[in-house]
PDB file of C-alpha atoms in Angstrom:
ATOM      1  CA  UNK A  13      38.570 -55.591 -32.509  1.00  0.00           C
ATOM      2  CA  UNK A  14      42.300 -56.154 -32.593  1.00  0.00           C
ATOM      3  CA  UNK A  15      45.092 -58.469 -31.494  1.00  0.00           C
ATOM      4  CA  UNK A  16      46.742 -57.530 -28.223  1.00  0.00           C
ATOM      5  CA  UNK A  17      49.397 -58.519 -25.759  1.00  0.00           C
ATOM      6  CA  UNK A  18      47.489 -60.337 -23.000  1.00  0.00           C
ATOM      7  CA  UNK A  19      48.228 -60.851 -19.321  1.00  0.00           C
ATOM      8  CA  UNK A  20      46.199 -63.643 -17.713  1.00  0.00           C
ATOM      9  CA  UNK A  21      45.871 -63.536 -13.943  1.00  0.00           C
ATOM     10  CA  UNK A  22      46.583 -66.880 -12.231  1.00  0.00           C
ATOM     11  CA  UNK A  23      42.852 -67.560 -11.786  1.00  0.00           C
ATOM     12  CA  UNK A  24      42.042 -66.788 -15.434  1.00  0.00           C
ATOM     13  CA  UNK A  25      44.881 -68.904 -16.835  1.00  0.00           C
ATOM     14  CA  UNK A  26      43.875 -71.868 -14.685  1.00  0.00           C
ATOM     15  CA  UNK A  27      40.278 -71.460 -15.864  1.00  0.00           C
ATOM     16  CA  UNK A  28      41.458 -71.731 -19.464  1.00  0.00           C
ATOM     17  CA  UNK A  29      43.798 -74.680 -18.906  1.00  0.00           C
ATOM     18  CA  UNK A  30      41.098 -76.516 -16.941  1.00  0.00           C
ATOM     19  CA  UNK A  31      38.646 -75.994 -19.795  1.00  0.00           C
ATOM     20  CA  UNK A  32      41.096 -77.791 -22.101  1.00  0.00           C
ATOM     21  CA  UNK A  33      42.140 -80.478 -19.599  1.00  0.00           C
ATOM     22  CA  UNK A  34      40.944 -83.118 -22.088  1.00  0.00           C
ATOM     23  CA  UNK A  35      44.407 -82.660 -23.640  1.00  0.00           C
ATOM     24  CA  UNK A  36      45.802 -84.576 -20.671  1.00  0.00           C
ATOM     25  CA  UNK A  37      42.888 -86.998 -20.292  1.00  0.00           C
ATOM     26  CA  UNK A  38      43.424 -90.545 -21.544  1.00  0.00           C
ATOM     27  CA  UNK A  39      39.667 -91.225 -21.482  1.00  0.00           C
ATOM     28  CA  UNK A  40      39.012 -88.248 -23.758  1.00  0.00           C
ATOM     29  CA  UNK A  41      41.758 -89.404 -26.131  1.00  0.00           C
ATOM     30  CA  UNK A  42      40.222 -92.880 -26.394  1.00  0.00           C
ATOM     31  CA  UNK A  43      36.780 -91.354 -26.996  1.00  0.00           C
ATOM     32  CA  UNK A  44      38.140 -89.017 -29.702  1.00  0.00           C
ATOM     33  CA  UNK A  45      37.283 -85.909 -27.676  1.00  0.00           C
ATOM     34  CA  UNK A  46      40.807 -84.583 -27.144  1.00  0.00           C
ATOM     35  CA  UNK A  47      43.278 -82.568 -29.196  1.00  0.00           C
ATOM     36  CA  UNK A  48      45.901 -85.160 -28.328  1.00  0.00           C
ATOM     37  CA  UNK A  49      46.316 -88.675 -29.741  1.00  0.00           C
ATOM     38  CA  UNK A  50      47.551 -91.909 -28.194  1.00  0.00           C
ATOM     39  CA  UNK A  51      51.045 -91.185 -29.528  1.00  0.00           C
ATOM     40  CA  UNK A  52      51.137 -87.511 -28.457  1.00  0.00           C
ATOM     41  CA  UNK A  53      53.157 -88.147 -25.294  1.00  0.00           C
ATOM     42  CA  UNK A  54      56.663 -86.862 -25.936  1.00  0.00           C
ATOM     43  CA  UNK A  55      55.577 -84.129 -28.349  1.00  0.00           C
ATOM     44  CA  UNK A  56      56.291 -80.428 -27.875  1.00  0.00           C
ATOM     45  CA  UNK A  57      52.935 -78.735 -27.281  1.00  0.00           C
ATOM     46  CA  UNK A  58      54.033 -75.461 -25.642  1.00  0.00           C
ATOM     47  CA  UNK A  59      56.958 -73.110 -25.146  1.00  0.00           C
ATOM     48  CA  UNK A  60      59.934 -74.626 -23.341  1.00  0.00           C
ATOM     49  CA  UNK A  61      59.408 -72.381 -20.300  1.00  0.00           C
ATOM     50  CA  UNK A  62      56.042 -73.963 -19.416  1.00  0.00           C
ATOM     51  CA  UNK A  63      55.500 -76.731 -16.867  1.00  0.00           C
ATOM     52  CA  UNK A  64      52.084 -78.069 -15.846  1.00  0.00           C
ATOM     53  CA  UNK A  65      51.489 -80.708 -13.214  1.00  0.00           C
ATOM     54  CA  UNK A  66      48.453 -82.119 -11.449  1.00  0.00           C
ATOM     55  CA  UNK A  67      49.069 -82.138  -7.707  1.00  0.00           C
ATOM     56  CA  UNK A  68      46.104 -83.444  -5.785  1.00  0.00           C
ATOM     57  CA  UNK A  69      48.419 -83.918  -2.797  1.00  0.00           C
ATOM     58  CA  UNK A  70      49.655 -80.304  -2.818  1.00  0.00           C
ATOM     59  CA  UNK A  71      49.735 -78.967   0.776  1.00  0.00           C
ATOM     60  CA  UNK A  72      47.608 -75.963  -0.243  1.00  0.00           C
ATOM     61  CA  UNK A  73      44.867 -78.164  -1.717  1.00  0.00           C
ATOM     62  CA  UNK A  74      42.358 -78.168   1.132  1.00  0.00           C
ATOM     63  CA  UNK A  75      40.063 -80.557  -0.760  1.00  0.00           C
ATOM     64  CA  UNK A  76      42.680 -83.269  -1.214  1.00  0.00           C
ATOM     65  CA  UNK A  77      41.704 -86.949  -1.252  1.00  0.00           C
ATOM     66  CA  UNK A  78      44.142 -89.791  -0.652  1.00  0.00           C
ATOM     67  CA  UNK A  79      42.411 -92.108  -3.148  1.00  0.00           C
ATOM     68  CA  UNK A  80      40.404 -91.718  -6.336  1.00  0.00           C
ATOM     69  CA  UNK A  81      36.975 -93.206  -7.073  1.00  0.00           C
ATOM     70  CA  UNK A  82      38.488 -96.598  -7.891  1.00  0.00           C
ATOM     71  CA  UNK A  83      40.603 -96.761  -4.750  1.00  0.00           C
ATOM     72  CA  UNK A  84      43.882 -95.954  -6.518  1.00  0.00           C
ATOM     73  CA  UNK A  85      46.164 -93.730  -4.406  1.00  0.00           C
ATOM     74  CA  UNK A  86      46.191 -90.107  -5.528  1.00  0.00           C
ATOM     75  CA  UNK A  87      49.437 -89.122  -7.245  1.00  0.00           C
ATOM     76  CA  UNK A  88      51.143 -85.895  -8.195  1.00  0.00           C
ATOM     77  CA  UNK A  89      51.991 -86.182 -11.872  1.00  0.00           C
ATOM     78  CA  UNK A  90      53.886 -84.006 -14.360  1.00  0.00           C
ATOM     79  CA  UNK A  91      51.756 -83.400 -17.442  1.00  0.00           C
ATOM     80  CA  UNK A  92      53.891 -80.873 -19.352  1.00  0.00           C
ATOM     81  CA  UNK A  93      57.626 -80.523 -18.723  1.00  0.00           C
ATOM     82  CA  UNK A  94      59.550 -77.787 -20.559  1.00  0.00           C
ATOM     83  CA  UNK A  95      56.677 -77.636 -23.045  1.00  0.00           C
ATOM     84  CA  UNK A  96      56.649 -81.390 -23.750  1.00  0.00           C
ATOM     85  CA  UNK A  97      53.586 -83.527 -23.024  1.00  0.00           C
ATOM     86  CA  UNK A  98      55.080 -86.053 -20.594  1.00  0.00           C
ATOM     87  CA  UNK A  99      52.143 -87.909 -19.027  1.00  0.00           C
ATOM     88  CA  UNK A 100      48.385 -88.429 -19.193  1.00  0.00           C
ATOM     89  CA  UNK A 101      45.747 -88.851 -16.504  1.00  0.00           C
ATOM     90  CA  UNK A 102      44.487 -92.435 -16.238  1.00  0.00           C
ATOM     91  CA  UNK A 103      41.848 -94.628 -14.677  1.00  0.00           C
ATOM     92  CA  UNK A 104      42.431 -98.376 -14.352  1.00  0.00           C
ATOM     93  CA  UNK A 105      40.774 -99.045 -17.727  1.00  0.00           C
ATOM     94  CA  UNK A 106      42.676 -96.394 -19.689  1.00  0.00           C
ATOM     95  CA  UNK A 107      45.942 -97.422 -18.020  1.00  0.00           C
ATOM     96  CA  UNK A 108      45.451-100.988 -19.233  1.00  0.00           C
ATOM     97  CA  UNK A 109      44.846 -99.780 -22.786  1.00  0.00           C
ATOM     98  CA  UNK A 110      47.957 -97.585 -22.755  1.00  0.00           C
ATOM     99  CA  UNK A 111      50.069-100.180 -20.974  1.00  0.00           C
ATOM    100  CA  UNK A 112      50.865 -97.951 -18.003  1.00  0.00           C
ATOM    101  CA  UNK A 113      49.905 -97.717 -14.333  1.00  0.00           C
ATOM    102  CA  UNK A 114      46.737 -95.856 -13.223  1.00  0.00           C
ATOM    103  CA  UNK A 115      47.473 -92.377 -11.905  1.00  0.00           C
ATOM    104  CA  UNK A 116      44.673 -92.035  -9.342  1.00  0.00           C
ATOM    105  CA  UNK A 117      42.459 -89.666 -11.333  1.00  0.00           C
ATOM    106  CA  UNK A 118      39.289 -91.719 -11.792  1.00  0.00           C
ATOM    107  CA  UNK A 119      35.836 -90.604 -10.721  1.00  0.00           C
ATOM    108  CA  UNK A 120      32.916 -92.995 -10.428  1.00  0.00           C
ATOM    109  CA  UNK A 121      29.454 -92.427 -11.851  1.00  0.00           C
ATOM    110  CA  UNK A 122      27.318 -93.939 -14.579  1.00  0.00           C
ATOM    111  CA  UNK A 123      30.641 -94.118 -16.433  1.00  0.00           C
ATOM    112  CA  UNK A 124      34.133 -93.935 -15.010  1.00  0.00           C
ATOM    113  CA  UNK A 125      35.462 -90.439 -15.664  1.00  0.00           C
ATOM    114  CA  UNK A 126      39.009 -89.108 -15.617  1.00  0.00           C
ATOM    115  CA  UNK A 127      39.982 -85.589 -14.628  1.00  0.00           C
ATOM    116  CA  UNK A 128      42.618 -83.425 -12.938  1.00  0.00           C
ATOM    117  CA  UNK A 129      42.609 -82.723  -9.206  1.00  0.00           C
ATOM    118  CA  UNK A 130      44.616 -79.516  -8.718  1.00  0.00           C
ATOM    119  CA  UNK A 131      46.671 -77.974 -11.518  1.00  0.00           C
ATOM    120  CA  UNK A 132      50.019 -76.324 -10.856  1.00  0.00           C
ATOM    121  CA  UNK A 133      51.536 -74.102 -13.562  1.00  0.00           C
ATOM    122  CA  UNK A 134      55.179 -73.122 -13.247  1.00  0.00           C
ATOM    123  CA  UNK A 135      58.185 -72.071 -15.266  1.00  0.00           C
ATOM    124  CA  UNK A 136      61.625 -73.612 -15.447  1.00  0.00           C
ATOM    125  CA  UNK A 137      64.193 -72.076 -13.170  1.00  0.00           C
ATOM    126  CA  UNK A 138      66.128 -69.163 -14.614  1.00  0.00           C
ATOM    127  CA  UNK A 139      63.782 -68.558 -17.539  1.00  0.00           C
ATOM    128  CA  UNK A 140      62.849 -64.921 -17.981  1.00  0.00           C
ATOM    129  CA  UNK A 141      61.907 -62.707 -20.910  1.00  0.00           C
ATOM    130  CA  UNK A 142      60.988 -59.852 -18.604  1.00  0.00           C
ATOM    131  CA  UNK A 143      63.291 -57.224 -20.111  1.00  0.00           C
ATOM    132  CA  UNK A 144      61.842 -57.547 -23.609  1.00  0.00           C
ATOM    133  CA  UNK A 145      58.348 -57.658 -22.149  1.00  0.00           C
ATOM    134  CA  UNK A 146      58.891 -54.477 -20.139  1.00  0.00           C
ATOM    135  CA  UNK A 147      59.890 -52.647 -23.307  1.00  0.00           C
ATOM    136  CA  UNK A 148      56.774 -53.889 -25.094  1.00  0.00           C
ATOM    137  CA  UNK A 149      54.510 -52.869 -22.190  1.00  0.00           C
ATOM    138  CA  UNK A 150      55.950 -49.353 -22.240  1.00  0.00           C
ATOM    139  CA  UNK A 151      55.284 -48.896 -25.958  1.00  0.00           C
ATOM    140  CA  UNK A 152      52.028 -50.814 -26.508  1.00  0.00           C
ATOM    141  CA  UNK A 153      48.755 -51.228 -24.610  1.00  0.00           C
ATOM    142  CA  UNK A 154      47.897 -54.655 -23.218  1.00  0.00           C
ATOM    143  CA  UNK A 155      44.808 -56.428 -21.908  1.00  0.00           C
ATOM    144  CA  UNK A 156      44.662 -57.727 -18.339  1.00  0.00           C
ATOM    145  CA  UNK A 157      42.199 -60.634 -18.110  1.00  0.00           C
ATOM    146  CA  UNK A 158      41.025 -61.292 -14.560  1.00  0.00           C
ATOM    147  CA  UNK A 159      38.157 -63.738 -15.032  1.00  0.00           C
ATOM    148  CA  UNK A 160      36.687 -65.808 -17.886  1.00  0.00           C
ATOM    149  CA  UNK A 161      33.031 -66.784 -18.207  1.00  0.00           C
ATOM    150  CA  UNK A 162      30.728 -68.979 -20.329  1.00  0.00           C
ATOM    151  CA  UNK A 163      33.406 -71.680 -20.404  1.00  0.00           C
ATOM    152  CA  UNK A 164      30.741 -74.350 -20.967  1.00  0.00           C
ATOM    153  CA  UNK A 165      29.612 -72.681 -24.190  1.00  0.00           C
ATOM    154  CA  UNK A 166      32.646 -70.827 -25.501  1.00  0.00           C
ATOM    155  CA  UNK A 167      35.195 -73.658 -25.479  1.00  0.00           C
ATOM    156  CA  UNK A 168      35.390 -76.330 -28.180  1.00  0.00           C
ATOM    157  CA  UNK A 169      37.776 -78.659 -26.401  1.00  0.00           C
ATOM    158  CA  UNK A 170      38.042 -81.241 -29.182  1.00  0.00           C
ATOM    159  CA  UNK A 171      38.863 -78.527 -31.755  1.00  0.00           C
ATOM    160  CA  UNK A 172      41.064 -76.273 -29.629  1.00  0.00           C
ATOM    161  CA  UNK A 173      39.166 -73.051 -30.257  1.00  0.00           C
ATOM    162  CA  UNK A 174      37.700 -70.694 -27.673  1.00  0.00           C
ATOM    163  CA  UNK A 175      35.719 -67.458 -27.662  1.00  0.00           C
ATOM    164  CA  UNK A 176      35.050 -66.294 -24.123  1.00  0.00           C
ATOM    165  CA  UNK A 177      33.635 -63.211 -22.404  1.00  0.00           C
ATOM    166  CA  UNK A 178      35.967 -61.835 -19.768  1.00  0.00           C
ATOM    167  CA  UNK A 179      36.305 -59.260 -17.029  1.00  0.00           C
ATOM    168  CA  UNK A 180      39.415 -57.169 -17.387  1.00  0.00           C
ATOM    169  CA  UNK A 181      41.162 -53.958 -18.299  1.00  0.00           C
ATOM    170  CA  UNK A 182      42.908 -52.181 -21.154  1.00  0.00           C
ATOM    171  CA  UNK A 183      46.206 -50.977 -19.674  1.00  0.00           C
ATOM    172  CA  UNK A 184      47.928 -48.114 -21.466  1.00  0.00           C
ATOM    173  CA  UNK A 185      50.693 -45.911 -20.137  1.00  0.00           C
ATOM    174  CA  UNK A 186      50.218 -47.355 -16.671  1.00  0.00           C
ATOM    175  CA  UNK A 187      46.510 -46.450 -16.587  1.00  0.00           C
ATOM    176  CA  UNK A 188      43.653 -48.954 -16.502  1.00  0.00           C
ATOM    177  CA  UNK A 189      40.555 -48.502 -18.627  1.00  0.00           C
ATOM    178  CA  UNK A 190      37.533 -50.726 -18.089  1.00  0.00           C
ATOM    179  CA  UNK A 191      36.622 -52.913 -21.075  1.00  0.00           C
ATOM    180  CA  UNK A 192      32.905 -53.550 -21.616  1.00  0.00           C
ATOM    181  CA  UNK A 193      31.286 -56.551 -23.333  1.00  0.00           C
ATOM    182  CA  UNK A 194      34.748 -57.946 -24.034  1.00  0.00           C
ATOM    183  CA  UNK A 195      35.569 -61.286 -25.643  1.00  0.00           C
ATOM    184  CA  UNK A 196      38.901 -63.065 -26.090  1.00  0.00           C
ATOM    185  CA  UNK A 197      39.263 -65.624 -28.881  1.00  0.00           C
ATOM    186  CA  UNK A 198      41.980 -67.952 -30.083  1.00  0.00           C
ATOM    187  CA  UNK A 199      43.260 -71.516 -30.297  1.00  0.00           C
ATOM    188  CA  UNK A 200      44.756 -73.201 -27.240  1.00  0.00           C
ATOM    189  CA  UNK A 201      47.515 -74.845 -29.304  1.00  0.00           C
ATOM    190  CA  UNK A 202      48.652 -71.486 -30.676  1.00  0.00           C
ATOM    191  CA  UNK A 203      48.287 -69.855 -27.267  1.00  0.00           C
ATOM    192  CA  UNK A 204      50.566 -72.386 -25.555  1.00  0.00           C
ATOM    193  CA  UNK A 205      53.231 -71.709 -28.179  1.00  0.00           C
ATOM    194  CA  UNK A 206      52.765 -67.914 -27.981  1.00  0.00           C
ATOM    195  CA  UNK A 207      53.516 -67.520 -24.274  1.00  0.00           C
ATOM    196  CA  UNK A 208      56.031 -64.705 -23.894  1.00  0.00           C
ATOM    197  CA  UNK A 209      56.629 -64.817 -20.169  1.00  0.00           C
ATOM    198  CA  UNK A 210      55.578 -66.603 -16.983  1.00  0.00           C
ATOM    199  CA  UNK A 211      56.187 -64.425 -13.955  1.00  0.00           C
ATOM    200  CA  UNK A 212      58.383 -66.026 -11.277  1.00  0.00           C
ATOM    201  CA  UNK A 213      55.912 -65.630  -8.413  1.00  0.00           C
ATOM    202  CA  UNK A 214      53.006 -68.100  -8.467  1.00  0.00           C
ATOM    203  CA  UNK A 215      49.735 -67.572  -6.592  1.00  0.00           C
ATOM    204  CA  UNK A 216      47.493 -70.103  -4.882  1.00  0.00           C
ATOM    205  CA  UNK A 217      43.882 -69.999  -6.091  1.00  0.00           C
ATOM    206  CA  UNK A 218      40.875 -72.268  -5.466  1.00  0.00           C
ATOM    207  CA  UNK A 219      41.669 -73.984  -8.798  1.00  0.00           C
ATOM    208  CA  UNK A 220      45.382 -74.538  -8.253  1.00  0.00           C
ATOM    209  CA  UNK A 221      48.627 -72.603  -8.509  1.00  0.00           C
ATOM    210  CA  UNK A 222      49.825 -70.366 -11.339  1.00  0.00           C
ATOM    211  CA  UNK A 223      51.822 -67.206 -12.019  1.00  0.00           C
ATOM    212  CA  UNK A 224      50.609 -64.358 -14.200  1.00  0.00           C
ATOM    213  CA  UNK A 225      51.037 -65.495 -17.815  1.00  0.00           C
ATOM    214  CA  UNK A 226      51.784 -63.163 -20.749  1.00  0.00           C
ATOM    215  CA  UNK A 227      50.654 -64.181 -24.233  1.00  0.00           C
ATOM    216  CA  UNK A 228      51.031 -62.338 -27.523  1.00  0.00           C
ATOM    217  CA  UNK A 229      48.579 -61.977 -30.368  1.00  0.00           C
ATOM    218  CA  UNK A 230      45.128 -62.941 -29.037  1.00  0.00           C
ATOM    219  CA  UNK A 231      42.031 -61.422 -30.626  1.00  0.00           C
ATOM    220  CA  UNK A 232      40.035 -59.083 -28.407  1.00  0.00           C
ATOM    221  CA  UNK A 233      36.615 -57.593 -29.113  1.00  0.00           C
ATOM    222  CA  UNK A 234      35.151 -54.998 -26.766  1.00  0.00           C
ATOM    223  CA  UNK A 235      34.527 -51.351 -25.939  1.00  0.00           C
ATOM    224  CA  UNK A 236      36.786 -49.284 -23.743  1.00  0.00           C
TER     225      UNK A 236
END
């Protein structure tokens, strides 16, 4: 057990952000099930290099719908801009309570739900900490996380904590060593403020779009 430099693959980082999407969900905020509050919009919640948007109309989203469950047109919306929470996802009811327009993210069921369509993670143009990161990679081992599991049980979305099994590797001196029975643990609020680097090239996954994301100081338990 130790704290390591972590590299999340695009798929793994999107899995984690999706598990904590209640941060951007106005319905969850009203119900007291989110880390955010009604006045959280405008607050710095991550490093300034991080942007997150929900883009249901993205051309690579093969499951795109033009309207949500309430008939509101689907919209692309910036959620985090330069680390600042800029918008929330709304249904018609939550939009009325917040005094804004619905964003086209409602789903119909026994109760109207609100959720993201297709998350896109990016970094602001010209931001790079690659040189410092390269030096750290050369001197210290890091963990490459390729896939997270047990998200339904290992994430406490309203508290911010997570403890999740993962598939990945211990990378040392350019060599990969398989890590068995491995778990990564931390707090999403600390993680978002501990991002060291977002690589410039983003990848399209079934969950959305993201680059590889480097984070410092997450707790890892496992056997190599």
